[in-house]
PDB file of N, CA and C in Angstrom:
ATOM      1  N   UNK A 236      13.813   1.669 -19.024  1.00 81.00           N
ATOM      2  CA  UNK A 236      12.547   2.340 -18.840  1.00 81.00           C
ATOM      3  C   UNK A 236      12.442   2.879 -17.413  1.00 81.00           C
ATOM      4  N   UNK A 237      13.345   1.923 -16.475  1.00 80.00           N
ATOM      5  CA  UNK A 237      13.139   2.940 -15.422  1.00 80.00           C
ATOM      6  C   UNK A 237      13.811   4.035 -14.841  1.00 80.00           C
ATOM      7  N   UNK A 238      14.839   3.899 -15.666  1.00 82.00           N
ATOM      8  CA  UNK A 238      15.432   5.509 -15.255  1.00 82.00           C
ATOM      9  C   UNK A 238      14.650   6.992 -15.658  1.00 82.00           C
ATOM     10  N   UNK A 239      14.011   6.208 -17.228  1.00 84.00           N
ATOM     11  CA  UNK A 239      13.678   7.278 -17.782  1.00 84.00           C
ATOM     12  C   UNK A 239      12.355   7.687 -16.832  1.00 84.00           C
ATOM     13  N   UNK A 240      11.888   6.682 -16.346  1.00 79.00           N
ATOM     14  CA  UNK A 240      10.640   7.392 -15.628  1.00 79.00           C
ATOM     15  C   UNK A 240      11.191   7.946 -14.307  1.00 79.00           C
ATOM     16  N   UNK A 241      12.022   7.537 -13.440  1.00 82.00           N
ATOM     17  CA  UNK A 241      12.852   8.395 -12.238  1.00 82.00           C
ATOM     18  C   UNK A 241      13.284   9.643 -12.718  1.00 82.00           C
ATOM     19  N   UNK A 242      13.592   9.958 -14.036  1.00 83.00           N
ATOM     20  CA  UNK A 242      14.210  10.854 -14.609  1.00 83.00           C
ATOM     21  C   UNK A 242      13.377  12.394 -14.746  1.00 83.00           C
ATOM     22  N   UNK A 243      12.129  11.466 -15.328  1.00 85.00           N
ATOM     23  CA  UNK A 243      11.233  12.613 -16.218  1.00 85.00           C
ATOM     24  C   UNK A 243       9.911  12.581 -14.757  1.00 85.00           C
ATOM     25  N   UNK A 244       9.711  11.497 -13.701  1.00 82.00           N
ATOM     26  CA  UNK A 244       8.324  11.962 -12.907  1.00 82.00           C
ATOM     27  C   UNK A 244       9.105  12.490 -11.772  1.00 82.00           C
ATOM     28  N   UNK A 245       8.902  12.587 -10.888  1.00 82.00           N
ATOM     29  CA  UNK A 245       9.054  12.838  -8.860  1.00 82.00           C
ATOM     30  C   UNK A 245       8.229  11.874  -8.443  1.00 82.00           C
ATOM     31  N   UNK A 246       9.458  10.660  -8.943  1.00 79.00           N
ATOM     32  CA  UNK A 246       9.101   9.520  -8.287  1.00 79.00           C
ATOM     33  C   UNK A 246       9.560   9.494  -6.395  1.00 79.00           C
ATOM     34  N   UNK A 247       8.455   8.785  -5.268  1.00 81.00           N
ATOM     35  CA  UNK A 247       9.537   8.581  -4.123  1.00 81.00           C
ATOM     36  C   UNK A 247       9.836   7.089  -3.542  1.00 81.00           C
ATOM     37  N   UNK A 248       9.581   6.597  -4.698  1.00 85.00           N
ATOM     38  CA  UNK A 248       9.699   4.640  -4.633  1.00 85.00           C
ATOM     39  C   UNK A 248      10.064   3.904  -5.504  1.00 85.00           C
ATOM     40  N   UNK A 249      10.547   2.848  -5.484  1.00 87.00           N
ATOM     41  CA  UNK A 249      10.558   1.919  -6.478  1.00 87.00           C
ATOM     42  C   UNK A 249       9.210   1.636  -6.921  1.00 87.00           C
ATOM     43  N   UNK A 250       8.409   1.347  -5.994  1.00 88.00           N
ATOM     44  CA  UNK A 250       7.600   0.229  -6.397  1.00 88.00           C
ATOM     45  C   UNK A 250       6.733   1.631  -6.971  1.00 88.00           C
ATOM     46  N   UNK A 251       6.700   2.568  -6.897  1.00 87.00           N
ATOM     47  CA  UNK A 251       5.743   3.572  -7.936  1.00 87.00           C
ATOM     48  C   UNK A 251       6.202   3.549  -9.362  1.00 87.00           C
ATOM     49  N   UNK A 252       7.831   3.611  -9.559  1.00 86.00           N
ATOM     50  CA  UNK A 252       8.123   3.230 -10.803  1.00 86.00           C
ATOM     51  C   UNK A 252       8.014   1.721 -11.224  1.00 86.00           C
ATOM     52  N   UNK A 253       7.862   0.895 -10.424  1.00 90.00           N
ATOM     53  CA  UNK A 253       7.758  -0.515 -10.992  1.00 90.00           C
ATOM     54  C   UNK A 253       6.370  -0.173 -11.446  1.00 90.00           C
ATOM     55  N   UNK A 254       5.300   0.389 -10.831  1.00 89.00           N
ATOM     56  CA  UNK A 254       3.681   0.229 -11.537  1.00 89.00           C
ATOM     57  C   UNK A 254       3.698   1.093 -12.312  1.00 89.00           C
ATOM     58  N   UNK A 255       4.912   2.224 -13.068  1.00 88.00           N
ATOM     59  CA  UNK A 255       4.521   2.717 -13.779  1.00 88.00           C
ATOM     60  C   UNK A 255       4.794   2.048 -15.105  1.00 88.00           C
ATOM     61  N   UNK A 256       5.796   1.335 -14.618  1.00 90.00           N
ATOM     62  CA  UNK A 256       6.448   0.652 -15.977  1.00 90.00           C
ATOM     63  C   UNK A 256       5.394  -0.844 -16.606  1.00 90.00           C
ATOM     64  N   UNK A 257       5.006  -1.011 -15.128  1.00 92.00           N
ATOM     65  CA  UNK A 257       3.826  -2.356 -15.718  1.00 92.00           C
ATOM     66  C   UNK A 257       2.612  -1.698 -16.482  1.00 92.00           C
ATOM     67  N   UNK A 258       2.221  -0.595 -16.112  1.00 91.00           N
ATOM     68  CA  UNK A 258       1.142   0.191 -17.123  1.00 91.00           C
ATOM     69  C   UNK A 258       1.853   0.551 -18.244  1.00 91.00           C
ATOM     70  N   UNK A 259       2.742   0.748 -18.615  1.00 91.00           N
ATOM     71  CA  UNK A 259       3.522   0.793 -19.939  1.00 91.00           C
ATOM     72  C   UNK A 259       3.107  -0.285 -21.083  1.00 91.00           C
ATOM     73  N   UNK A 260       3.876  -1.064 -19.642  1.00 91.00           N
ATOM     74  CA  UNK A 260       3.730  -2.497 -20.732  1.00 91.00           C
ATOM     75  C   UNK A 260       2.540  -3.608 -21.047  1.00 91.00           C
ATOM     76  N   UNK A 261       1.733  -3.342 -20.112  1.00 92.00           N
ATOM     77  CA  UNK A 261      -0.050  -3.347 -20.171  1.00 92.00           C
ATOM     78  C   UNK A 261      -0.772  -2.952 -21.399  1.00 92.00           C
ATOM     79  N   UNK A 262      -0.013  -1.410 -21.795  1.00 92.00           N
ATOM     80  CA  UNK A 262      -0.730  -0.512 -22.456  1.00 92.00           C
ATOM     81  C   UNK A 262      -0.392  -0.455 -23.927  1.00 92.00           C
ATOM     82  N   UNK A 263       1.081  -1.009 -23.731  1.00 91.00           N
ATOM     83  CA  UNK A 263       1.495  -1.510 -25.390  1.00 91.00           C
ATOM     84  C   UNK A 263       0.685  -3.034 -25.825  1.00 91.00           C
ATOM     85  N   UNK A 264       0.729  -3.577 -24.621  1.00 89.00           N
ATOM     86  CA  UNK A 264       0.309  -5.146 -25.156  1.00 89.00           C
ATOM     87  C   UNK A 264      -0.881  -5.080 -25.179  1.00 89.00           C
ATOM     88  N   UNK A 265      -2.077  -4.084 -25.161  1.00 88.00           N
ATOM     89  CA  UNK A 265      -3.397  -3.963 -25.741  1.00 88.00           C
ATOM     90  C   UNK A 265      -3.288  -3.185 -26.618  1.00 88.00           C
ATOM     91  N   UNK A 266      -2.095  -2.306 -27.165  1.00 87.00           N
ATOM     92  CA  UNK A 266      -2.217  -1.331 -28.501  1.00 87.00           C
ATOM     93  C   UNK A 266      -2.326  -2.747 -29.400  1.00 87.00           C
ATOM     94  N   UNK A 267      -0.988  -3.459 -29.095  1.00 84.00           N
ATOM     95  CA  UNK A 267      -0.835  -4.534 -30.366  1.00 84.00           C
ATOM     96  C   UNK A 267      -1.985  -5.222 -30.665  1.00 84.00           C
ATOM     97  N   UNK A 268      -2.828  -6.135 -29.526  1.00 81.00           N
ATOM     98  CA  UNK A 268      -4.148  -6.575 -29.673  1.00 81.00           C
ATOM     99  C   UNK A 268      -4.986  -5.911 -30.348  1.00 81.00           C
ATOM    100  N   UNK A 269      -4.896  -4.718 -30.274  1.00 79.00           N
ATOM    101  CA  UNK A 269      -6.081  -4.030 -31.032  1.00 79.00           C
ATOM    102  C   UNK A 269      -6.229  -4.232 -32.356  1.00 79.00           C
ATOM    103  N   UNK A 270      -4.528  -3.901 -32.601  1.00 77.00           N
ATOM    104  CA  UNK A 270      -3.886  -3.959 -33.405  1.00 77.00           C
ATOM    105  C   UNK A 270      -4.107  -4.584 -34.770  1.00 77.00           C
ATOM    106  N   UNK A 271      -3.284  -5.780 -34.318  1.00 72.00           N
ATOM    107  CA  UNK A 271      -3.405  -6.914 -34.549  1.00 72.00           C
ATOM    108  C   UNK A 271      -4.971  -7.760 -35.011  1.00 72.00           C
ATOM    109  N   UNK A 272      -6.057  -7.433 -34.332  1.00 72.00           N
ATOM    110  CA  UNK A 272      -7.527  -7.657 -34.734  1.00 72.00           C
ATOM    111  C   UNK A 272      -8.113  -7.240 -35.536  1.00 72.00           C
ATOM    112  N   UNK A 273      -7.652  -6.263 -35.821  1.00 71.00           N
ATOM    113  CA  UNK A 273      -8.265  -5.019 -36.774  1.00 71.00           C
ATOM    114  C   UNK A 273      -7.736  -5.495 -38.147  1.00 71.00           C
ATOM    115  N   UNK A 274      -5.855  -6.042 -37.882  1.00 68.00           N
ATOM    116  CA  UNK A 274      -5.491  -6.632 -39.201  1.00 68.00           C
ATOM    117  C   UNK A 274      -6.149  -7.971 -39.386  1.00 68.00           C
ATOM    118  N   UNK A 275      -6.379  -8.494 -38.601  1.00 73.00           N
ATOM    119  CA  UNK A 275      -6.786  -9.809 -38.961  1.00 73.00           C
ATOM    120  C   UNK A 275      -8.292  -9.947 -39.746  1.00 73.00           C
ATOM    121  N   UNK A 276      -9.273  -9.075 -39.502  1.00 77.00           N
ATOM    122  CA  UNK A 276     -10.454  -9.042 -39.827  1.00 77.00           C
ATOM    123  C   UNK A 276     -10.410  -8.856 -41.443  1.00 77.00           C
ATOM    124  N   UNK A 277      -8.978  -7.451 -41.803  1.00 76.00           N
ATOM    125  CA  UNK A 277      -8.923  -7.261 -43.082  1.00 76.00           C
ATOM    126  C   UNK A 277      -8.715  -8.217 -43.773  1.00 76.00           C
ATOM    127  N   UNK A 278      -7.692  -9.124 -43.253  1.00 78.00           N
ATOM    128  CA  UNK A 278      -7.119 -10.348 -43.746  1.00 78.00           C
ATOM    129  C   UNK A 278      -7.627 -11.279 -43.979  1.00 78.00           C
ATOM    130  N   UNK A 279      -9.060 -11.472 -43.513  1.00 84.00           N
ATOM    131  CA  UNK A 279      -9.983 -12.401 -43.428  1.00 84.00           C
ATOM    132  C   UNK A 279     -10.963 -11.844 -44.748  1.00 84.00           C
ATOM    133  N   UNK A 280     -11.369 -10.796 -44.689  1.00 85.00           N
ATOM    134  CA  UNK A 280     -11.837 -10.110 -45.437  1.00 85.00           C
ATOM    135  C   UNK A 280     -11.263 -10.767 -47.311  1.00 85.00           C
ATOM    136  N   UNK A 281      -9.980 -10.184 -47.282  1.00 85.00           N
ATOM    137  CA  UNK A 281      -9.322 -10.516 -48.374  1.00 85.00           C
ATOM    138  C   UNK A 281      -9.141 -11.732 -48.740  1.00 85.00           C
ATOM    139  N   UNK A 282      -9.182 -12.998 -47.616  1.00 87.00           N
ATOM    140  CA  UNK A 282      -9.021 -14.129 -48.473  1.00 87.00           C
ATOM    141  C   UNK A 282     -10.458 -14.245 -48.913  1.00 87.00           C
ATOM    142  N   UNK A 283     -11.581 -14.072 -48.445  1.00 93.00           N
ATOM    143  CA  UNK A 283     -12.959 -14.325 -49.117  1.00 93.00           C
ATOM    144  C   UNK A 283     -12.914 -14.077 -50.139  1.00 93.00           C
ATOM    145  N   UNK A 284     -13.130 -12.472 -50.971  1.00 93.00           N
ATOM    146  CA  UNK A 284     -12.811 -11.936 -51.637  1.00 93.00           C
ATOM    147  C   UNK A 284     -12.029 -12.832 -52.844  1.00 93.00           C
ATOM    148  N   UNK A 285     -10.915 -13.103 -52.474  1.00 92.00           N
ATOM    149  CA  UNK A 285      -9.634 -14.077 -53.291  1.00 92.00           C
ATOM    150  C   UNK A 285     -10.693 -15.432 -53.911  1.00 92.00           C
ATOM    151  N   UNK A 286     -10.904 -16.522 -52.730  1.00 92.00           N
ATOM    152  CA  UNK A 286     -11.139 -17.256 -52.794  1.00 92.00           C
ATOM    153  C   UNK A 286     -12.619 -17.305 -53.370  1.00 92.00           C
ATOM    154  N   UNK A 287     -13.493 -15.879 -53.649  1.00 92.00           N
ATOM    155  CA  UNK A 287     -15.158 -15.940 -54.401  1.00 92.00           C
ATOM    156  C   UNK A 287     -14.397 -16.108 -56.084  1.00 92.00           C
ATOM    157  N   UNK A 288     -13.140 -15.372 -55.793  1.00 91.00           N
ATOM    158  CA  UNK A 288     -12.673 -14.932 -57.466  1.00 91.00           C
ATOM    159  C   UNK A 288     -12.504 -16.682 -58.346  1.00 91.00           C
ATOM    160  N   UNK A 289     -11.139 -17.002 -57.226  1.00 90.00           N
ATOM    161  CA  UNK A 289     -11.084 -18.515 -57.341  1.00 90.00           C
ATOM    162  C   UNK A 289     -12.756 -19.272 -57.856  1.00 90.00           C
ATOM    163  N   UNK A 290     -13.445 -19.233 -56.738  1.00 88.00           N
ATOM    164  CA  UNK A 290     -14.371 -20.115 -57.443  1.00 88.00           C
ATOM    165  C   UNK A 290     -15.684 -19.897 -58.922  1.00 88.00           C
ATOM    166  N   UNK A 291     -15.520 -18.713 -58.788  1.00 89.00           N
ATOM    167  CA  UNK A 291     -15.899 -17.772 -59.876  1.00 89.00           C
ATOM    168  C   UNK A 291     -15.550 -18.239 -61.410  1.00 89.00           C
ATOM    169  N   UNK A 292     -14.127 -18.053 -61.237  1.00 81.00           N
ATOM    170  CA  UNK A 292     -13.009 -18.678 -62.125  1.00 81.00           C
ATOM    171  C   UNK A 292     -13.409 -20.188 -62.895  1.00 81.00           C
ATOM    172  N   UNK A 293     -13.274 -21.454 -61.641  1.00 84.00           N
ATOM    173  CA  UNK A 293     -13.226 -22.460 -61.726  1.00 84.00           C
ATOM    174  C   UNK A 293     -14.750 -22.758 -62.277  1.00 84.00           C
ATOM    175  N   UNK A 294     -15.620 -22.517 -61.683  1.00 85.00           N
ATOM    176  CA  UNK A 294     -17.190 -22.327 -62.318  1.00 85.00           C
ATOM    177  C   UNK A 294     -17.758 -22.487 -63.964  1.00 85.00           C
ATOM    178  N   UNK A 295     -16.326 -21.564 -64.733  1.00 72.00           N
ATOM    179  CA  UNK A 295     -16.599 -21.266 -66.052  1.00 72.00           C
ATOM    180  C   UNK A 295     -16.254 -22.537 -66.841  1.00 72.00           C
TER     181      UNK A 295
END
């Protein structure tokens, strides 16, 4: 990752490409969180759902 950013900006430091690469990886590891929450809510969602059927079921 850091060549490619020496490569593709007008970098004149390391340490500008070291903070570019930590915002990289900052910025993926809150995509996934987002991510990741958004699935979980569905997932939560669906076992309710499952588990109303289940007791629905058992009821009769």
């Amino acid at each position: 990752m850091i060549k490619q950013f020496e490569e593709n900006y007008a970098v004149r430091d390391k340490q500008d490409v070291l903070a570019m690469c930590a915002l990289q990886f900052a910025s993926q590891l809150e995509q996934k969180q987002i991510s990741n929450s958004i699935d979980g809510k569905e997932t939560i969602e669906r076992i309710k759902k499952i588990n109303n059927l289940l007791i629905s079921y058992l009821d009769k």
